[in-house]
Short mmCIF file of C-alpha atoms in Angstrom, two decimals:
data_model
loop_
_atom_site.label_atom_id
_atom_site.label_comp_id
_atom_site.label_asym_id
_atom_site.label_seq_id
_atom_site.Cartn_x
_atom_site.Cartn_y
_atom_site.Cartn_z
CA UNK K 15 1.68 -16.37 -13.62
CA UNK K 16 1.69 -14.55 -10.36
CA UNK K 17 3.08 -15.14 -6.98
CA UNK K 18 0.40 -17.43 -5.85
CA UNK K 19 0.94 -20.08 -9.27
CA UNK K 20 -2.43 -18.65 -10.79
CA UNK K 21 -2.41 -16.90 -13.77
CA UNK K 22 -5.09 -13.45 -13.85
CA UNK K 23 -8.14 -14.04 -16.07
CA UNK K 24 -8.24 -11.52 -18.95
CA UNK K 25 -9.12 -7.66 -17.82
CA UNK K 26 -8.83 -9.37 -13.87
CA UNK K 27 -7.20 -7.28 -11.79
CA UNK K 28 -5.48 -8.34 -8.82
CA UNK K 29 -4.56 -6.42 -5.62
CA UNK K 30 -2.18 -7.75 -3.37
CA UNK K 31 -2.06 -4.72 0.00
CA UNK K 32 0.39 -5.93 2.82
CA UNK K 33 -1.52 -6.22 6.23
CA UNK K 34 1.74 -4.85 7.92
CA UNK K 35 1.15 -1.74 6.11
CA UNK K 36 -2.59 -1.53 5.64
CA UNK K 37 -3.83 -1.95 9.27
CA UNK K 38 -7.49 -1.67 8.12
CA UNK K 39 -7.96 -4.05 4.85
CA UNK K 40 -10.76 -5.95 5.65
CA UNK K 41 -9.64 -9.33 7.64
CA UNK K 42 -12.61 -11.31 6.98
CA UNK K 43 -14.48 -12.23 3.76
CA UNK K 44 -17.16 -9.70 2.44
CA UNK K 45 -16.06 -7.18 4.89
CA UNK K 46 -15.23 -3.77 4.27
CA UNK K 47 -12.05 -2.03 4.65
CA UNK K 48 -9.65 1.02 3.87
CA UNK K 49 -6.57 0.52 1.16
CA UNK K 50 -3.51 2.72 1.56
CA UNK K 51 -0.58 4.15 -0.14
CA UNK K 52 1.84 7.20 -0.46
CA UNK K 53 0.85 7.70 -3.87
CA UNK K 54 -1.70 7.05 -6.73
CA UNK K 55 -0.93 3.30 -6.90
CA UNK K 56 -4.21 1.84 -7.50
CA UNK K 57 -6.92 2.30 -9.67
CA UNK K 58 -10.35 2.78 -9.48
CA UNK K 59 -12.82 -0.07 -9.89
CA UNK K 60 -13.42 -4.19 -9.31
CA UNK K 61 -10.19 -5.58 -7.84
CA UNK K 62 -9.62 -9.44 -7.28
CA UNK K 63 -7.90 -8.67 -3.73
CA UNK K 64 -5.50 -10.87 -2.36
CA UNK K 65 -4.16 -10.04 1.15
CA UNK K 66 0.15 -10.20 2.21
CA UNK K 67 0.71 -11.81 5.66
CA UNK K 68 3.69 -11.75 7.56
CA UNK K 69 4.63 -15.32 6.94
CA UNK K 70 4.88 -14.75 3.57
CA UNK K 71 1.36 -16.20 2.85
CA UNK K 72 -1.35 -14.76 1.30
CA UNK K 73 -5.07 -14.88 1.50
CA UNK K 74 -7.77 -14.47 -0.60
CA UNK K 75 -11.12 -12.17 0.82
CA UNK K 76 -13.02 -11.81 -2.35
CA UNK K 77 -13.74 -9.27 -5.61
CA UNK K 78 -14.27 -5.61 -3.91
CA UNK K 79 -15.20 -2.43 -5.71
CA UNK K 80 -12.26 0.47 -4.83
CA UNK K 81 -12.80 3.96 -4.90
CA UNK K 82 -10.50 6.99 -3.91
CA UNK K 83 -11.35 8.99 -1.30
CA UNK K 84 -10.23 11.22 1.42
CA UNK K 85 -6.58 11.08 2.37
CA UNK K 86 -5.11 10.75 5.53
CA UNK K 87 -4.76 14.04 7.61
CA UNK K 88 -1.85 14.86 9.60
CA UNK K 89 -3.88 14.32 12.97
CA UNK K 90 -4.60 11.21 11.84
CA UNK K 91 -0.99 10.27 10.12
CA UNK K 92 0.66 10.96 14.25
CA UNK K 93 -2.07 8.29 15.53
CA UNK K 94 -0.65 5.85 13.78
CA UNK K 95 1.25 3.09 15.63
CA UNK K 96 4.96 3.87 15.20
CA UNK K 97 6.13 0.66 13.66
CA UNK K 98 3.44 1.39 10.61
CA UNK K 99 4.42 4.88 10.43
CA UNK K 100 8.34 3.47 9.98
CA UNK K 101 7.34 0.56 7.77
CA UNK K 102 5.84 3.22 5.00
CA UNK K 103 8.96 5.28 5.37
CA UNK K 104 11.13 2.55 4.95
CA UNK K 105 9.33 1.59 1.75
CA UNK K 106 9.35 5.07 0.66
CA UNK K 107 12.88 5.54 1.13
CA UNK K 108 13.83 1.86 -1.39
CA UNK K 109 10.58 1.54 -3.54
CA UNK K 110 10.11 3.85 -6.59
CA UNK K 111 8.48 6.61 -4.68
CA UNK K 112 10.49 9.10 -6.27
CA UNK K 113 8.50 12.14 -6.43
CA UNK K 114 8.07 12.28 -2.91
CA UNK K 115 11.20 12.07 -2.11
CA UNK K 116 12.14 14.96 -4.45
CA UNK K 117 9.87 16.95 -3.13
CA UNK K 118 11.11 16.47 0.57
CA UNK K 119 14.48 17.02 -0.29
CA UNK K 120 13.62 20.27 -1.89
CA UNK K 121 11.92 21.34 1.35
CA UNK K 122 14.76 20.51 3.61
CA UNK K 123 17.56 22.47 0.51
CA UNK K 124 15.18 25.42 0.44
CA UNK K 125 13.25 25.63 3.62
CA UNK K 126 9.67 25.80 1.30
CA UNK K 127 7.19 24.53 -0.70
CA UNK K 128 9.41 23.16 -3.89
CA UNK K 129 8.16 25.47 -7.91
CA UNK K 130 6.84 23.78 -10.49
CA UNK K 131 10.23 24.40 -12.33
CA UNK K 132 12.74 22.62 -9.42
CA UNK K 133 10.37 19.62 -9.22
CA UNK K 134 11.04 19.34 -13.13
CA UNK K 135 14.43 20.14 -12.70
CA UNK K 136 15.04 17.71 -9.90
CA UNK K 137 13.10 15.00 -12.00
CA UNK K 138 14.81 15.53 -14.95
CA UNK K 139 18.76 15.57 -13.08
CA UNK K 140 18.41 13.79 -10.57
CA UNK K 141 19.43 14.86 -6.69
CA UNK K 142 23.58 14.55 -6.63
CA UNK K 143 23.92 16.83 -9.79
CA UNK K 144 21.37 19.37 -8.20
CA UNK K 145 23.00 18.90 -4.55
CA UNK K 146 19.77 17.69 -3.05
CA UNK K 147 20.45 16.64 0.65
CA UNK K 148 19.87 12.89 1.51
CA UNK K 149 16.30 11.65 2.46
CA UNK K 150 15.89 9.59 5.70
CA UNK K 151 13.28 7.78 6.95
CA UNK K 152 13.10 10.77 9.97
CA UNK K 153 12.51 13.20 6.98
CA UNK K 154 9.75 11.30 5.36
CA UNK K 155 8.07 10.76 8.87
CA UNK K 156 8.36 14.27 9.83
CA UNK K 157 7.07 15.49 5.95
CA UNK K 158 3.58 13.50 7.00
CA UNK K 159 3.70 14.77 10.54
CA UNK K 160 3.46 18.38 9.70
CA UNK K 161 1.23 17.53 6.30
CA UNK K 162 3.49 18.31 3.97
CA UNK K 163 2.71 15.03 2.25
CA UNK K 164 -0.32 12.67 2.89
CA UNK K 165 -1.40 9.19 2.32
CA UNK K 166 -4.12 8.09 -0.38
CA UNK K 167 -6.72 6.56 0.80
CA UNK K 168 -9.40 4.01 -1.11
CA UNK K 169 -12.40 2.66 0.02
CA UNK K 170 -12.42 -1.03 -0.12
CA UNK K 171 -16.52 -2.56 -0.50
CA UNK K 172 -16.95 -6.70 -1.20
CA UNK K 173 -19.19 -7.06 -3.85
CA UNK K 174 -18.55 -10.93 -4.78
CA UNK K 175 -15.98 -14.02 -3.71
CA UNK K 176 -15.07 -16.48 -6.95
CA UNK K 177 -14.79 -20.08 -5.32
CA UNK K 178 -13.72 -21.38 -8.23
CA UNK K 179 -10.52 -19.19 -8.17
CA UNK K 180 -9.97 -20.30 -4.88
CA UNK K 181 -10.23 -23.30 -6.05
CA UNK K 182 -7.58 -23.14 -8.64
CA UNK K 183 -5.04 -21.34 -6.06
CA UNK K 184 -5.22 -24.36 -4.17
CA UNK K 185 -4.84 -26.59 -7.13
CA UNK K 186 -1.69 -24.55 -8.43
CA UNK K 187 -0.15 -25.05 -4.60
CA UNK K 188 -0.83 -28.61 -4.55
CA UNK K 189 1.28 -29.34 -7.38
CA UNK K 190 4.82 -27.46 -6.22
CA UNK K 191 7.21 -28.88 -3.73
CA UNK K 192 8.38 -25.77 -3.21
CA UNK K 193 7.57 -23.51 -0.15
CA UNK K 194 6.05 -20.85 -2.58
CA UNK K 195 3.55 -18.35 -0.50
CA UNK K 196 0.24 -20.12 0.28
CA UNK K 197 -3.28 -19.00 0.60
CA UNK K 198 -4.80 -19.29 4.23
CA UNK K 199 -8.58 -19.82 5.28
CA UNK K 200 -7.87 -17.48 8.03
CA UNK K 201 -5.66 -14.51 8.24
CA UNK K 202 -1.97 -15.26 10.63
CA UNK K 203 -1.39 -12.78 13.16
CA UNK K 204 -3.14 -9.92 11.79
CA UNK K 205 -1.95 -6.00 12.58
CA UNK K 206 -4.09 -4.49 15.42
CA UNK K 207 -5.86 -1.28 14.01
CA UNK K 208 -4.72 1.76 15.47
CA UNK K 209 -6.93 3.93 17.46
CA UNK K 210 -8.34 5.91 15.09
CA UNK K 211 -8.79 4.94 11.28
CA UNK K 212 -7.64 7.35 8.64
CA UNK K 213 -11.73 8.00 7.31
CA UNK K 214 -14.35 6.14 8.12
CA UNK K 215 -16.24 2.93 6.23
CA UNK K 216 -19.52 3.63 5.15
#
């Protein structure tokens, strides 16, 4: 049972992106759209996508086929609005992206590109007992500035909508009393795309 009081279908897989942090997920059914993250954290293949709003609500915009492609540049990474630019930091800095910021620390200790041996060092004993210097959120920003790091990027293409799972999302809500997350018709107060988008939809 997930979030949204629906339990997943066997070999379903469901993708819940944040709009705060994705400013160009598709925001209306069967549209296309772009998927991001900091590292590999999706796969490949027919995802049941189900959309984060701020106000804690979700929506549902259909099954869409996602592919890896192109990451983000560095000219594109500074066009970013500053608030999304933060928001991934922040998230960087308290979620398990680890490896990146091993690798940043590294940089900042030794003033290069991190060996093959220190990131297997660092991995393996952590950053206090090799005297790694403290990650901020300026650090990570700065590390995608100057393309030292990148974002992933995944094409995002509709290629159904199940009603019937709709259907049974609404049910689920229906029958709590609770003010669990709901699923919209319409996305709240969506994230205005910034001026230039990371690669392009074909």
């Amino acid at each position: 049972m997930n979030s949204i009081g629906v339990t997943s279908r066997i070999g379903e897989k469901l993708l819940y992106p944040m709009v705060a942090m994705n400013p160009h997920l598709p925001l209306d059914f069967g549209r296309p759209g772009l998927l991001i993250a900091p590292q590999q954290d999706w796969d490949n293949g027919r995802q049941r996508v189900i959309l984060g709003l701020r106000n804690r609500s979700y929506w549902y915009i259909g099954e869409y086929e996602v592919s890896q492609t192109t990451a983000v540049s560095k000219e594109e990474y500074a066009m970013w609005p500053q608030p999304i630019q933060q928001e991934w930091a922040n998230r960087i800095l308290k979620k398990t992206h680890k490896p990146i910021t091993r690798r940043i620390a590294l940089r900042l200790k030794h003033g290069r590109e991190p060996t093959a041996d220190e990131l297997e060092a660092a991995a393996k004993l952590g950053p206090t007992q090799l005297q790694l210097p403290d990650v901020t959120t300026e650090d990570i920003i700065n590390a995608y500035t100057r393309g030292e790091e990148s974002m992933c990027v995944w094409r995002m293409q509709c290629v159904g909508f199940d009603n019937l799972f709709l259907q049974e999302i609404a049910e689920a809500h229906s029958k709590t009393n609770d003010k669990k997350p709901v699923i919209q018709a319409t996305p709240l107060d969506p994230v205005p795309p910034p001026p230039s988008a990371p690669a392009t939809v074909q």
